[in-house]
Amino acid sequence: MWPEIYNFLLNVSAVILCCIAVKLTDDFLDQEFDIHSGINWAQRYGAGTMVYAMLILALAAAMNPPLTLSLFLGSYIVGMFNQFTRLFPSHLTGWQESLLVFFIGAILFGWNLMLFAVLFVLSVQLLDDCLDRHLDSMCGMRNLAQKYGLTECALLALFCLMVAWLVNEQIFSAVFSGFVIFYLTMLHFQRRASQ
């Protein structure tokens, strides 16, 4: 019984650290858009933000490399959704980079884990877009909930979450728990920062 509890807590911790690394990376890349929202960790940590993100990702990967790195790659892929046609320094478009990253992740970690990661992260992104639609609108950003509709995004998020669970039931509860803990902690800190 104790080994199962230990593995569960280790996976939850790895997911929380991975979420922090993704959040720091996202804040670093979106600094100019987040000026209006007033909450951006990259503004607090400055140039060291990416170093902290890499350090935290390394710690998460030490706990469970396949899970952590597939979630990070899934976040990269989903983060490209609004930039599919943009040409990047790799001389590939966003959709080409996303496809390449998915295939590399599938080779390294298995298609099952990569599909789970992309579906889980997509569900989180869709729910986040539903919650942030007014804030993103005030900042001049167009998210998926504004583009396709609130109900459609919420239903697609629920569908992606259910399919992710079906794809990999074994890790779903740890990933879901880790994300919920991270999200509630972020809400707490954002409320404190806005007071």
mmCIF file of C-alpha atoms in Angstrom:
data_model
loop_
_atom_site.group_PDB
_atom_site.id
_atom_site.type_symbol
_atom_site.label_atom_id
_atom_site.label_comp_id
_atom_site.label_asym_id
_atom_site.label_seq_id
_atom_site.Cartn_x
_atom_site.Cartn_y
_atom_site.Cartn_z
ATOM 1 C CA MET A 1 0.000 0.000 0.000
ATOM 2 C CA TRP A 2 2.756 2.471 0.898
ATOM 3 C CA PRO A 3 4.567 2.155 -2.463
ATOM 4 C CA GLU A 4 1.319 3.069 -4.282
ATOM 5 C CA ILE A 5 0.774 6.096 -2.045
ATOM 6 C CA TYR A 6 4.407 7.150 -2.474
ATOM 7 C CA ASN A 7 4.196 6.839 -6.281
ATOM 8 C CA PHE A 8 0.917 8.764 -6.350
ATOM 9 C CA LEU A 9 2.346 11.617 -4.250
ATOM 10 C CA LEU A 10 5.536 11.629 -6.324
ATOM 11 C CA ASN A 11 3.505 11.918 -9.534
ATOM 12 C CA VAL A 12 1.297 14.659 -8.069
ATOM 13 C CA SER A 13 4.432 16.579 -7.030
ATOM 14 C CA ALA A 14 5.950 16.132 -10.497
ATOM 15 C CA VAL A 15 2.773 17.478 -12.111
ATOM 16 C CA ILE A 16 2.678 20.499 -9.788
ATOM 17 C CA LEU A 17 6.302 21.335 -10.599
ATOM 18 C CA CYS A 18 5.654 20.844 -14.315
ATOM 19 C CA CYS A 19 2.670 23.222 -14.088
ATOM 20 C CA ILE A 20 4.880 25.827 -12.408
ATOM 21 C CA ALA A 21 7.508 25.465 -15.158
ATOM 22 C CA VAL A 22 4.852 25.855 -17.866
ATOM 23 C CA LYS A 23 3.331 28.881 -16.092
ATOM 24 C CA LEU A 24 6.721 30.605 -15.766
ATOM 25 C CA THR A 25 7.520 29.897 -19.423
ATOM 26 C CA ASP A 26 4.112 31.157 -20.542
ATOM 27 C CA ASP A 27 4.424 34.319 -18.450
ATOM 28 C CA PHE A 28 7.904 34.945 -19.853
ATOM 29 C CA LEU A 29 6.662 34.635 -23.437
ATOM 30 C CA ASP A 30 3.461 36.648 -22.847
ATOM 31 C CA GLN A 31 4.866 39.555 -20.839
ATOM 32 C CA GLU A 32 3.609 42.248 -23.218
ATOM 33 C CA PHE A 33 0.069 40.798 -23.243
ATOM 34 C CA ASP A 34 -0.103 40.328 -19.474
ATOM 35 C CA ILE A 35 0.702 43.962 -18.661
ATOM 36 C CA HIS A 36 -3.024 44.773 -18.555
ATOM 37 C CA SER A 37 -3.956 41.827 -16.351
ATOM 38 C CA GLY A 38 -1.418 42.876 -13.727
ATOM 39 C CA ILE A 39 -0.398 39.306 -12.871
ATOM 40 C CA ASN A 40 2.745 37.955 -14.490
ATOM 41 C CA TRP A 41 5.445 36.019 -12.639
ATOM 42 C CA ALA A 42 8.054 36.937 -15.256
ATOM 43 C CA GLN A 43 7.721 40.584 -14.255
ATOM 44 C CA ARG A 44 8.538 39.579 -10.691
ATOM 45 C CA TYR A 45 11.506 37.303 -11.507
ATOM 46 C CA GLY A 46 12.801 39.181 -14.547
ATOM 47 C CA ALA A 47 15.519 37.652 -16.696
ATOM 48 C CA GLY A 48 15.854 34.722 -14.290
ATOM 49 C CA THR A 49 12.350 33.473 -15.067
ATOM 50 C CA MET A 50 13.450 31.002 -17.742
ATOM 51 C CA VAL A 51 16.293 29.710 -15.564
ATOM 52 C CA TYR A 52 13.813 29.048 -12.758
ATOM 53 C CA ALA A 53 11.449 27.361 -15.225
ATOM 54 C CA MET A 54 14.238 25.059 -16.447
ATOM 55 C CA LEU A 55 15.333 24.260 -12.889
ATOM 56 C CA ILE A 56 11.783 23.434 -11.803
ATOM 57 C CA LEU A 57 11.202 21.324 -14.929
ATOM 58 C CA ALA A 58 14.429 19.416 -14.206
ATOM 59 C CA LEU A 59 13.234 18.702 -10.651
ATOM 60 C CA ALA A 60 9.862 17.535 -11.971
ATOM 61 C CA ALA A 61 11.547 15.340 -14.581
ATOM 62 C CA ALA A 62 13.707 13.763 -11.875
ATOM 63 C CA MET A 63 10.503 12.537 -10.206
ATOM 64 C CA ASN A 64 8.852 11.060 -13.313
ATOM 65 C CA PRO A 65 10.567 11.856 -16.636
ATOM 66 C CA PRO A 66 8.001 10.391 -19.070
ATOM 67 C CA LEU A 67 4.996 11.978 -17.357
ATOM 68 C CA THR A 68 6.573 15.377 -16.783
ATOM 69 C CA LEU A 69 8.198 15.738 -20.177
ATOM 70 C CA SER A 70 5.141 14.522 -22.090
ATOM 71 C CA LEU A 71 3.009 17.104 -20.240
ATOM 72 C CA PHE A 72 5.561 19.806 -21.025
ATOM 73 C CA LEU A 73 5.624 18.816 -24.707
ATOM 74 C CA GLY A 74 1.815 18.694 -24.686
ATOM 75 C CA SER A 75 1.799 22.242 -23.318
ATOM 76 C CA TYR A 76 4.144 23.312 -26.102
ATOM 77 C CA ILE A 77 1.854 21.770 -28.730
ATOM 78 C CA VAL A 78 -1.331 23.302 -27.311
ATOM 79 C CA GLY A 79 0.448 26.640 -26.905
ATOM 80 C CA MET A 80 0.992 26.665 -30.675
ATOM 81 C CA PHE A 81 -2.742 26.467 -31.463
ATOM 82 C CA ASN A 82 -3.074 30.232 -31.980
ATOM 83 C CA GLN A 83 0.130 30.349 -34.031
ATOM 84 C CA PHE A 84 -0.255 27.422 -36.430
ATOM 85 C CA THR A 85 0.508 29.484 -39.545
ATOM 86 C CA ARG A 86 3.348 31.567 -38.088
ATOM 87 C CA LEU A 87 6.859 30.767 -39.341
ATOM 88 C CA PHE A 88 9.298 30.138 -36.477
ATOM 89 C CA PRO A 89 13.134 30.331 -36.338
ATOM 90 C CA SER A 90 13.201 26.594 -37.123
ATOM 91 C CA HIS A 91 11.799 27.541 -40.568
ATOM 92 C CA LEU A 92 8.729 25.481 -39.712
ATOM 93 C CA THR A 93 5.194 26.737 -39.167
ATOM 94 C CA GLY A 94 3.461 26.272 -35.827
ATOM 95 C CA TRP A 95 1.511 23.224 -36.978
ATOM 96 C CA GLN A 96 4.655 21.624 -38.418
ATOM 97 C CA GLU A 97 6.546 22.178 -35.157
ATOM 98 C CA SER A 98 3.593 20.802 -33.188
ATOM 99 C CA LEU A 99 3.458 17.679 -35.331
ATOM 100 C CA LEU A 100 7.219 17.181 -35.046
ATOM 101 C CA VAL A 101 7.123 17.623 -31.249
ATOM 102 C CA PHE A 102 4.227 15.156 -30.987
ATOM 103 C CA PHE A 103 6.094 12.515 -32.998
ATOM 104 C CA ILE A 104 9.311 13.020 -31.025
ATOM 105 C CA GLY A 105 7.327 12.721 -27.781
ATOM 106 C CA ALA A 106 5.543 9.609 -29.064
ATOM 107 C CA ILE A 107 8.890 7.999 -29.934
ATOM 108 C CA LEU A 108 10.412 8.893 -26.555
ATOM 109 C CA PHE A 109 7.426 8.339 -24.246
ATOM 110 C CA GLY A 110 4.882 6.365 -26.282
ATOM 111 C CA TRP A 111 1.894 7.565 -28.255
ATOM 112 C CA ASN A 112 -0.455 6.760 -25.362
ATOM 113 C CA LEU A 113 1.252 9.147 -22.959
ATOM 114 C CA MET A 114 1.637 11.889 -25.591
ATOM 115 C CA LEU A 115 -2.007 11.632 -26.621
ATOM 116 C CA PHE A 116 -3.023 11.764 -22.954
ATOM 117 C CA ALA A 117 -0.809 14.825 -22.379
ATOM 118 C CA VAL A 118 -2.130 16.748 -25.387
ATOM 119 C CA LEU A 119 -5.761 15.961 -24.540
ATOM 120 C CA PHE A 120 -5.360 16.831 -20.857
ATOM 121 C CA VAL A 121 -3.507 20.086 -21.574
ATOM 122 C CA LEU A 122 -6.032 21.004 -24.286
ATOM 123 C CA SER A 123 -8.896 20.528 -21.825
ATOM 124 C CA VAL A 124 -7.120 22.775 -19.321
ATOM 125 C CA GLN A 125 -6.460 25.416 -22.001
ATOM 126 C CA LEU A 126 -10.086 25.380 -23.147
ATOM 127 C CA LEU A 127 -11.390 25.752 -19.579
ATOM 128 C CA ASP A 128 -8.872 28.529 -18.923
ATOM 129 C CA ASP A 129 -10.036 30.326 -22.068
ATOM 130 C CA CYS A 130 -13.638 30.036 -20.862
ATOM 131 C CA LEU A 131 -12.717 31.560 -17.503
ATOM 132 C CA ASP A 132 -10.465 34.269 -18.991
ATOM 133 C CA ARG A 133 -12.582 35.324 -21.964
ATOM 134 C CA HIS A 134 -13.450 38.768 -20.544
ATOM 135 C CA LEU A 135 -9.934 39.474 -19.280
ATOM 136 C CA ASP A 136 -8.383 38.377 -22.579
ATOM 137 C CA SER A 137 -10.873 40.557 -24.443
ATOM 138 C CA MET A 138 -9.888 43.614 -22.378
ATOM 139 C CA CYS A 139 -6.212 42.892 -23.142
ATOM 140 C CA GLY A 140 -6.914 42.679 -26.873
ATOM 141 C CA MET A 141 -6.243 38.940 -27.038
ATOM 142 C CA ARG A 142 -8.594 36.549 -28.808
ATOM 143 C CA ASN A 143 -8.847 33.162 -27.128
ATOM 144 C CA LEU A 144 -10.628 29.961 -28.168
ATOM 145 C CA ALA A 145 -13.776 30.694 -26.114
ATOM 146 C CA GLN A 146 -14.195 34.027 -27.883
ATOM 147 C CA LYS A 147 -13.451 32.485 -31.251
ATOM 148 C CA TYR A 148 -15.709 29.412 -31.059
ATOM 149 C CA GLY A 149 -18.105 30.166 -28.199
ATOM 150 C CA LEU A 150 -18.236 29.549 -24.465
ATOM 151 C CA THR A 151 -20.520 26.503 -24.550
ATOM 152 C CA GLU A 152 -18.608 24.876 -27.389
ATOM 153 C CA CYS A 153 -15.273 25.306 -25.584
ATOM 154 C CA ALA A 154 -16.636 24.029 -22.284
ATOM 155 C CA LEU A 155 -18.111 20.932 -23.957
ATOM 156 C CA LEU A 156 -14.921 20.277 -25.924
ATOM 157 C CA ALA A 157 -12.883 20.654 -22.711
ATOM 158 C CA LEU A 158 -15.073 18.091 -20.961
ATOM 159 C CA PHE A 159 -14.827 15.751 -23.965
ATOM 160 C CA CYS A 160 -11.004 16.049 -24.059
ATOM 161 C CA LEU A 161 -10.812 15.403 -20.314
ATOM 162 C CA MET A 162 -12.961 12.273 -20.625
ATOM 163 C CA VAL A 163 -10.969 10.950 -23.591
ATOM 164 C CA ALA A 164 -7.709 11.649 -21.715
ATOM 165 C CA TRP A 165 -9.056 9.569 -18.832
ATOM 166 C CA LEU A 166 -9.955 6.743 -21.226
ATOM 167 C CA VAL A 167 -6.539 6.901 -22.914
ATOM 168 C CA ASN A 168 -4.613 6.563 -19.643
ATOM 169 C CA GLU A 169 -6.643 5.844 -16.508
ATOM 170 C CA GLN A 170 -3.535 4.897 -14.517
ATOM 171 C CA ILE A 171 -2.086 8.397 -14.338
ATOM 172 C CA PHE A 172 -5.259 10.467 -14.697
ATOM 173 C CA SER A 173 -5.986 10.881 -10.980
ATOM 174 C CA ALA A 174 -2.424 11.986 -10.154
ATOM 175 C CA VAL A 175 -2.309 14.445 -13.065
ATOM 176 C CA PHE A 176 -5.771 15.807 -12.287
ATOM 177 C CA SER A 177 -4.947 16.155 -8.567
ATOM 178 C CA GLY A 178 -1.638 17.878 -9.290
ATOM 179 C CA PHE A 179 -3.268 20.313 -11.679
ATOM 180 C CA VAL A 180 -6.113 21.146 -9.263
ATOM 181 C CA ILE A 181 -3.636 21.803 -6.432
ATOM 182 C CA PHE A 182 -1.557 24.023 -8.722
ATOM 183 C CA TYR A 183 -4.588 25.931 -10.039
ATOM 184 C CA LEU A 184 -6.080 26.584 -6.587
ATOM 185 C CA THR A 185 -2.673 27.737 -5.321
ATOM 186 C CA MET A 186 -2.325 30.101 -8.293
ATOM 187 C CA LEU A 187 -5.787 31.550 -7.623
ATOM 188 C CA HIS A 188 -4.814 32.139 -4.001
ATOM 189 C CA PHE A 189 -1.611 33.973 -4.964
ATOM 190 C CA GLN A 190 -3.368 35.997 -7.669
ATOM 191 C CA ARG A 191 -6.016 37.151 -5.194
ATOM 192 C CA ARG A 192 -3.338 38.130 -2.678
ATOM 193 C CA ALA A 193 -1.364 39.985 -5.358
ATOM 194 C CA SER A 194 -4.432 41.941 -6.494
ATOM 195 C CA GLN A 195 -5.274 43.175 -2.965
#
